[in-house]
mmCIF file of C-alpha atoms in Angstrom:
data_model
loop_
_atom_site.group_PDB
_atom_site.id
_atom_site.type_symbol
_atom_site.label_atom_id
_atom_site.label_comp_id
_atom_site.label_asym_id
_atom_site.label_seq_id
_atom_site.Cartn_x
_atom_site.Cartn_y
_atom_site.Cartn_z
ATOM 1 C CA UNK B 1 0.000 0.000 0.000
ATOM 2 C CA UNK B 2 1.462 3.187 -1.240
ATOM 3 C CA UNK B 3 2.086 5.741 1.744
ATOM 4 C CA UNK B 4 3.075 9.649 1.588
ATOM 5 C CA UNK B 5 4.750 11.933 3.882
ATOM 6 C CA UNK B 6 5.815 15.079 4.102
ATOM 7 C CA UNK B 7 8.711 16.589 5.606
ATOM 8 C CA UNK B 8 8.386 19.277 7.231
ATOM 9 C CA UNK B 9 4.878 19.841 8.364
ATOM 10 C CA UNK B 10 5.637 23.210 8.736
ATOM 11 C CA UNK B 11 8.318 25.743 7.759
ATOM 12 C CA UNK B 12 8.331 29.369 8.514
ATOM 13 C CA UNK B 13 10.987 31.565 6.382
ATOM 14 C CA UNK B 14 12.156 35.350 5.378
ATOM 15 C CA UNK B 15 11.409 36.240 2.340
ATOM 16 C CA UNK B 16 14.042 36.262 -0.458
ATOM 17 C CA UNK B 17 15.126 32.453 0.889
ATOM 18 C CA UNK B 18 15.235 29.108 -0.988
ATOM 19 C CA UNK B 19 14.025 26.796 -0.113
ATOM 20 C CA UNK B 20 13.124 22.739 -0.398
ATOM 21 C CA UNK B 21 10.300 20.462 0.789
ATOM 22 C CA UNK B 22 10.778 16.854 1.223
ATOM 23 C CA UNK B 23 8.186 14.228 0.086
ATOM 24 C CA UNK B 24 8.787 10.466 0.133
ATOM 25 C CA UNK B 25 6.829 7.467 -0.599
ATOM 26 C CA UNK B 26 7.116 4.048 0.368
ATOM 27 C CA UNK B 27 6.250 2.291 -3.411
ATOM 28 C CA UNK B 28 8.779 3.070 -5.788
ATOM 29 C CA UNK B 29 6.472 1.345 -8.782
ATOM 30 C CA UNK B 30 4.667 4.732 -9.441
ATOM 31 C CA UNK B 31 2.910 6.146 -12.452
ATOM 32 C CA UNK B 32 3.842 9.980 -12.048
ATOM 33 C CA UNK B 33 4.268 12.539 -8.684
ATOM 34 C CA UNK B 34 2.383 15.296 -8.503
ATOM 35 C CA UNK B 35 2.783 19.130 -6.655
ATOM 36 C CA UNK B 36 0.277 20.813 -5.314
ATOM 37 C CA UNK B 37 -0.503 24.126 -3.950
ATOM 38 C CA UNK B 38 -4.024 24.675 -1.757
ATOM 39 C CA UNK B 39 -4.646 28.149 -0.658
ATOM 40 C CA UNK B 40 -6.540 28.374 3.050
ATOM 41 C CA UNK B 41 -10.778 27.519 2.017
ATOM 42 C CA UNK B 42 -9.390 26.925 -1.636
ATOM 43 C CA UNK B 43 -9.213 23.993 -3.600
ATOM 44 C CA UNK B 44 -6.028 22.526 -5.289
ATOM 45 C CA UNK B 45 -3.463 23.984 -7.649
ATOM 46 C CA UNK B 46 -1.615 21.646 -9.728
ATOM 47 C CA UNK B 47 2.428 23.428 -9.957
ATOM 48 C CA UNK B 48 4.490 20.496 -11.273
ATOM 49 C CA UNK B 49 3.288 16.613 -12.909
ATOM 50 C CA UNK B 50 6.710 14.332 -13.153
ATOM 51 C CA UNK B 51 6.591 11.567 -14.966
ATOM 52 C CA UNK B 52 8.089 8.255 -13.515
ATOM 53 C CA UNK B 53 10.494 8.113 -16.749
ATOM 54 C CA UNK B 54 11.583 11.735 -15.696
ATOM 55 C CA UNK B 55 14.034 13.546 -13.198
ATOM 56 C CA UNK B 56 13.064 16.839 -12.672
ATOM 57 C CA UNK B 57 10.057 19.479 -14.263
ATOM 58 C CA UNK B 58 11.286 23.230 -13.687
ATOM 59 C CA UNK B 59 7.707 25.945 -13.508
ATOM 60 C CA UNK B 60 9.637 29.223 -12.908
ATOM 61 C CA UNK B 61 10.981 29.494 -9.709
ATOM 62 C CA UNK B 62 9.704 26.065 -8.959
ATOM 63 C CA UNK B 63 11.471 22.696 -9.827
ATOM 64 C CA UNK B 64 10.814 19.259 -8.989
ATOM 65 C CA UNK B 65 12.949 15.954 -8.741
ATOM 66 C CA UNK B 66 12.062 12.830 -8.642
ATOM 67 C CA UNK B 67 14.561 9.453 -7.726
ATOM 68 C CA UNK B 68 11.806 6.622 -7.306
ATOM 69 C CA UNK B 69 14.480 4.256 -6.401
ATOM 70 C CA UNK B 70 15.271 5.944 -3.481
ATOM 71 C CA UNK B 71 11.066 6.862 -2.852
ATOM 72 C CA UNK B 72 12.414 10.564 -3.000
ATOM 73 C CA UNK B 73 10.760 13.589 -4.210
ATOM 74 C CA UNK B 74 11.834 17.172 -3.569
ATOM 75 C CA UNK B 75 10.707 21.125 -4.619
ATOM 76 C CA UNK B 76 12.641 23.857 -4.396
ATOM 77 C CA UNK B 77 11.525 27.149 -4.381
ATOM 78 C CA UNK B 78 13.935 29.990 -5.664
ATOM 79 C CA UNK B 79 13.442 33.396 -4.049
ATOM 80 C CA UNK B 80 10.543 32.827 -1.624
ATOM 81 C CA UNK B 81 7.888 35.942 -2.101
ATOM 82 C CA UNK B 82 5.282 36.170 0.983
ATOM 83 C CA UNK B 83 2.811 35.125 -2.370
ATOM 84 C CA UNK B 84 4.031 31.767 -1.809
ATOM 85 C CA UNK B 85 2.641 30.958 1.773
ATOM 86 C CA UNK B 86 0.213 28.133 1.789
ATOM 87 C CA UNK B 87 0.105 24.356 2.149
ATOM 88 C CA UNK B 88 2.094 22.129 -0.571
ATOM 89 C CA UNK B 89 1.320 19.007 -1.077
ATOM 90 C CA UNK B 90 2.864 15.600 -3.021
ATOM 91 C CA UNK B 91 0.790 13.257 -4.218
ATOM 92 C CA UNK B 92 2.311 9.646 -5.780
ATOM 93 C CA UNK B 93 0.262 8.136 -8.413
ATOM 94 C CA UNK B 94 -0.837 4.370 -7.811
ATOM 95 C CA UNK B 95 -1.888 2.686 -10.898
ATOM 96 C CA UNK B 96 -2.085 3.473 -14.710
ATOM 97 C CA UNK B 97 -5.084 6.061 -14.165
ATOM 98 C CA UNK B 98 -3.179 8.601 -11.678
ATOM 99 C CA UNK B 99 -5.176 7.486 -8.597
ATOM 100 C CA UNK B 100 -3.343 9.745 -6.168
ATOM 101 C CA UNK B 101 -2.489 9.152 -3.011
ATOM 102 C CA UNK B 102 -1.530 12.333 -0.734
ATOM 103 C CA UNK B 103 0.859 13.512 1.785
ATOM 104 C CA UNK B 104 -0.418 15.376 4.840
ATOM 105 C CA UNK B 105 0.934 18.813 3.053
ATOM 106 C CA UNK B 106 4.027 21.321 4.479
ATOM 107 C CA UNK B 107 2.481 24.536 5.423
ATOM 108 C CA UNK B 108 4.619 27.305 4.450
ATOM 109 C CA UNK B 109 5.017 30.899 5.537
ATOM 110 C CA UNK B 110 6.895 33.787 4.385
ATOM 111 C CA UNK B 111 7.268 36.815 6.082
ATOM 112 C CA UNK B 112 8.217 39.741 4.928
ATOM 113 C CA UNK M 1 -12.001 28.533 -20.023
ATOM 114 C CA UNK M 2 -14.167 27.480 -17.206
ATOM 115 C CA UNK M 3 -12.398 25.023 -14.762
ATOM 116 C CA UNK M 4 -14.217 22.275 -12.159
ATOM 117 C CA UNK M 5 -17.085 23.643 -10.326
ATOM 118 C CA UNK M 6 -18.788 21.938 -7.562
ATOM 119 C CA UNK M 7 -22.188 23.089 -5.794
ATOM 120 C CA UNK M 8 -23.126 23.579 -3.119
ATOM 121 C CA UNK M 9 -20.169 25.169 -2.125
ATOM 122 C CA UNK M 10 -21.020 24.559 1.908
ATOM 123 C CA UNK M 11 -23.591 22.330 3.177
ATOM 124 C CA UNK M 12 -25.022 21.496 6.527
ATOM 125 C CA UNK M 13 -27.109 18.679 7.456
ATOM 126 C CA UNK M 14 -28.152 17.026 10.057
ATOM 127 C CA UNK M 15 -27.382 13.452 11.373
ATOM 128 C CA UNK M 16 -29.129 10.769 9.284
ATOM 129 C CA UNK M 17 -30.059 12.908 6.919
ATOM 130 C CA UNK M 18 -29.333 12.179 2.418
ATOM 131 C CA UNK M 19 -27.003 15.028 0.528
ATOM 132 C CA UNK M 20 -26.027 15.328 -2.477
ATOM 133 C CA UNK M 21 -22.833 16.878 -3.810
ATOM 134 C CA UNK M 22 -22.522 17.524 -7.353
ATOM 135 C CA UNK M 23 -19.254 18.696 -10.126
ATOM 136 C CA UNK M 24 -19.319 19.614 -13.079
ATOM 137 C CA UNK M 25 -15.803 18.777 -14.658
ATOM 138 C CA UNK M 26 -13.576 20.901 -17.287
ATOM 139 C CA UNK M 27 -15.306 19.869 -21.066
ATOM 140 C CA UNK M 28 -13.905 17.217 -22.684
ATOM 141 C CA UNK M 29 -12.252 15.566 -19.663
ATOM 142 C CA UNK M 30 -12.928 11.976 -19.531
ATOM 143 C CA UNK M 31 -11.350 11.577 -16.507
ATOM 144 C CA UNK M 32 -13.168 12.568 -12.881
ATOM 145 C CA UNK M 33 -11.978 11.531 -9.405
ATOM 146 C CA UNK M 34 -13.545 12.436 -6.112
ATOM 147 C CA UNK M 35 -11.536 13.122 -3.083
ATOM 148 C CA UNK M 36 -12.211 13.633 0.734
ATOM 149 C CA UNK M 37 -10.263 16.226 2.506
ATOM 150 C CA UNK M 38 -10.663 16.401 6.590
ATOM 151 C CA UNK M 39 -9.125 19.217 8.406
ATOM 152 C CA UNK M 40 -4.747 19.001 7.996
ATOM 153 C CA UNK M 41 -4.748 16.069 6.257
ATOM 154 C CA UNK M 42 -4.366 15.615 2.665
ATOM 155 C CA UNK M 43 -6.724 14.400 0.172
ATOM 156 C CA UNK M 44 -8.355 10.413 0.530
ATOM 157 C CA UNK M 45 -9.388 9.256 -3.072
ATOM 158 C CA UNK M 46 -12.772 7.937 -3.040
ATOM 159 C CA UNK M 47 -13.496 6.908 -6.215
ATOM 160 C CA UNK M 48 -12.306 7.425 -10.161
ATOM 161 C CA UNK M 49 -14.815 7.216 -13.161
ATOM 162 C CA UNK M 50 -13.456 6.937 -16.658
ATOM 163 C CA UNK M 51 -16.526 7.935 -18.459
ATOM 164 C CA UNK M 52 -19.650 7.165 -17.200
ATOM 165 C CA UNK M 53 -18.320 4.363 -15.404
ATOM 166 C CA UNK M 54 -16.810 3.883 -11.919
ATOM 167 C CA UNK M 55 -13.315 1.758 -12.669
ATOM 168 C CA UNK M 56 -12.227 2.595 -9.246
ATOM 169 C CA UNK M 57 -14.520 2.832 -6.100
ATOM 170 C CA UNK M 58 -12.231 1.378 -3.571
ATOM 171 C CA UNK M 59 -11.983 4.313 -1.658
ATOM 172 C CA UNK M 60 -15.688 4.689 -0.579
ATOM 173 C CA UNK M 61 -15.506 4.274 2.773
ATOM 174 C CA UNK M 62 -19.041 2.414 3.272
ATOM 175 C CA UNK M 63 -22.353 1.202 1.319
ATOM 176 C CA UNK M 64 -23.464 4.619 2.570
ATOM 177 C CA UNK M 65 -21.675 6.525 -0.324
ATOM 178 C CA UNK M 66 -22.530 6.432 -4.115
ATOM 179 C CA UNK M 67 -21.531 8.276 -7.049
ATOM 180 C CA UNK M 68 -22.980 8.103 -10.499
ATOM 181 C CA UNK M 69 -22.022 9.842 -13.435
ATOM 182 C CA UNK M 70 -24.221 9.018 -16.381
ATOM 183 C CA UNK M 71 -23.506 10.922 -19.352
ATOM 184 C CA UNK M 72 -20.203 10.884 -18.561
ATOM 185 C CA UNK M 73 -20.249 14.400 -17.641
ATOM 186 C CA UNK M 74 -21.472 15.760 -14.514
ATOM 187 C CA UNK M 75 -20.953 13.688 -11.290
ATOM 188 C CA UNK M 76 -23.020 13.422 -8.159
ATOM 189 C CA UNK M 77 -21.552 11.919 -5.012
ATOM 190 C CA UNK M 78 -24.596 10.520 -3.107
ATOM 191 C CA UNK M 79 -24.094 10.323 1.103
ATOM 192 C CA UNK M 80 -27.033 8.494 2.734
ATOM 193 C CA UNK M 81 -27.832 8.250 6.221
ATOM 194 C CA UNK M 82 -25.002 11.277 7.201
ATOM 195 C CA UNK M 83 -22.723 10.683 10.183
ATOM 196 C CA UNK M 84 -21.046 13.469 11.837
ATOM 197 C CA UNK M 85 -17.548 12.063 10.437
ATOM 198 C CA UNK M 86 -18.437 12.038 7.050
ATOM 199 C CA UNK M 87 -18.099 16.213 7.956
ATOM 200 C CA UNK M 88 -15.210 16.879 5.580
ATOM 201 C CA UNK M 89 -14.508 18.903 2.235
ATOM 202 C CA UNK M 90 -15.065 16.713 -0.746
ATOM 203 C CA UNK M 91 -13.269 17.517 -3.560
ATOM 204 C CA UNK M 92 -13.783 16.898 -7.626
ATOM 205 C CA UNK M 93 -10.885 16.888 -9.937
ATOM 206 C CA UNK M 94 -10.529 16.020 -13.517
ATOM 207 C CA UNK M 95 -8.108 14.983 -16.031
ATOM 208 C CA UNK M 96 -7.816 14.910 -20.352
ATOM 209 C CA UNK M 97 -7.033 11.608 -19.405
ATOM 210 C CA UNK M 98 -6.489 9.125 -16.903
ATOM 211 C CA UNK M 99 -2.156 9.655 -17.366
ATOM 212 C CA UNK M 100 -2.677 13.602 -17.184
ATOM 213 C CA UNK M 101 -2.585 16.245 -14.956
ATOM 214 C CA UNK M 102 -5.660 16.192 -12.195
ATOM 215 C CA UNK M 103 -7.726 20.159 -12.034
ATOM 216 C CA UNK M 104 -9.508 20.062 -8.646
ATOM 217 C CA UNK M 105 -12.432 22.237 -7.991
ATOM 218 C CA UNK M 106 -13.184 24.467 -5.042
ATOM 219 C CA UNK M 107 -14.556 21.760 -3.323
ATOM 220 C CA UNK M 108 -17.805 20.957 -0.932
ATOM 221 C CA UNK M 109 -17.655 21.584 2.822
ATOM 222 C CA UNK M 110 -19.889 19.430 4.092
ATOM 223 C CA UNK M 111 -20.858 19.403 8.158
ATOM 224 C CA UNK M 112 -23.090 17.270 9.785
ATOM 225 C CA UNK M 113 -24.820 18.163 12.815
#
């Protein structure tokens, strides 16, 4: 059974930092990773889709790696603006048709 | 173009009480997944339709939950008998395809009383 987690739950930073948020998952046979963004009351913002047969996907300040023979996923976020505080979240495809299973989220903040 | 929408927005009910949540997906997407969202936690998959039929409902928690989508547009997640944990949001997302990228919707809050 395919299981998420997130490291760290929360992370507070200045703004102007980089930053990286940790995902892992414990089945390595995976169809594609997903990151999301979810706004407080909002729904779900897709940033970044890897494929399994890819590395990394780079969305402007935003890039994502993947090693799935480690179970490692990781985003890093160049420049943090206080626009970028909310909850991300990694979600690990099980199966062909991208059934996704979710990590609790890191809740980020950054202050001016 | 318009993106997932899903109505009501908020509901409240009472215990033992029948809702209905509904989502209209992106056009064209053959592709529609429900999730469950409780408070800090991420979302639980519920169940995945591939037009208008359900190839995945192994994440329904009980008999008490049913979703239908017969023209292989629209959904409707049917809750029967509501329990104060089914209280949640419940979230709609669809894809091109069942390999593509997932568009969630705003999602329903649902309490039960």
């Amino acid at each position: 059974k395919q299981e998420v987690t997130q490291i760290p739950a929360a992370l507070s930073v200045p703004e102007g930092e980089n930053l990286v948020l940790n995902c892992s998952f414990t089945d390595s046979a995976i169809y594609n990773l997903q990151w999301f963004r979810q706004d407080p009351g909002k729904g779900l913002t897709s940033l970044l889709l890897i494929q399994s047969s890819q590395r990394e996907q780079t969305s402007g300040r935003l890039n994502a790696s993947l090693d799935k023979s480690s179970g490692r996923s990781t985003l890093y976020i160049a420049a943090s603006q206080p626009g970028d505080s909310a909850t991300y979240l990694c979600a690990a495809s099980s199966g062909g048709y991208n059934k996704l299973i979710f990590g609790a989220g890191t809740r980020l903040a950054v202050h001016p | 173009g318009a993106g997932v929408s899903q109505t009501p927005s908020n509901k409240v009910t009472e215990k033992g009480k029948y809702v209905e949540l509904r989502c209209d997906p992106i056009s064209g997407h053959t592709a529609l997944y429900w999730y469950r969202q409780s408070l800090g936690q991420g979302p639980e998959f519920l169940i995945y339709f591939q037009g208008t039929g359900a190839a995945d409902d192994s994440g329904l928690p009980n008999d008490r939950f049913f979703a239908v989508r017969p023209e292989g547009s629209v959904s409707t997640l049917k809750i029967q008998r509501t329990e104060r944990g089914d209280s949640a949001v419940y979230l709609c997302a669809s894809s091109l395809s069942a390999s593509e990228t997932q568009y969630f919707g705003p999602g329903t809050r649902l309490l039960v009383l």
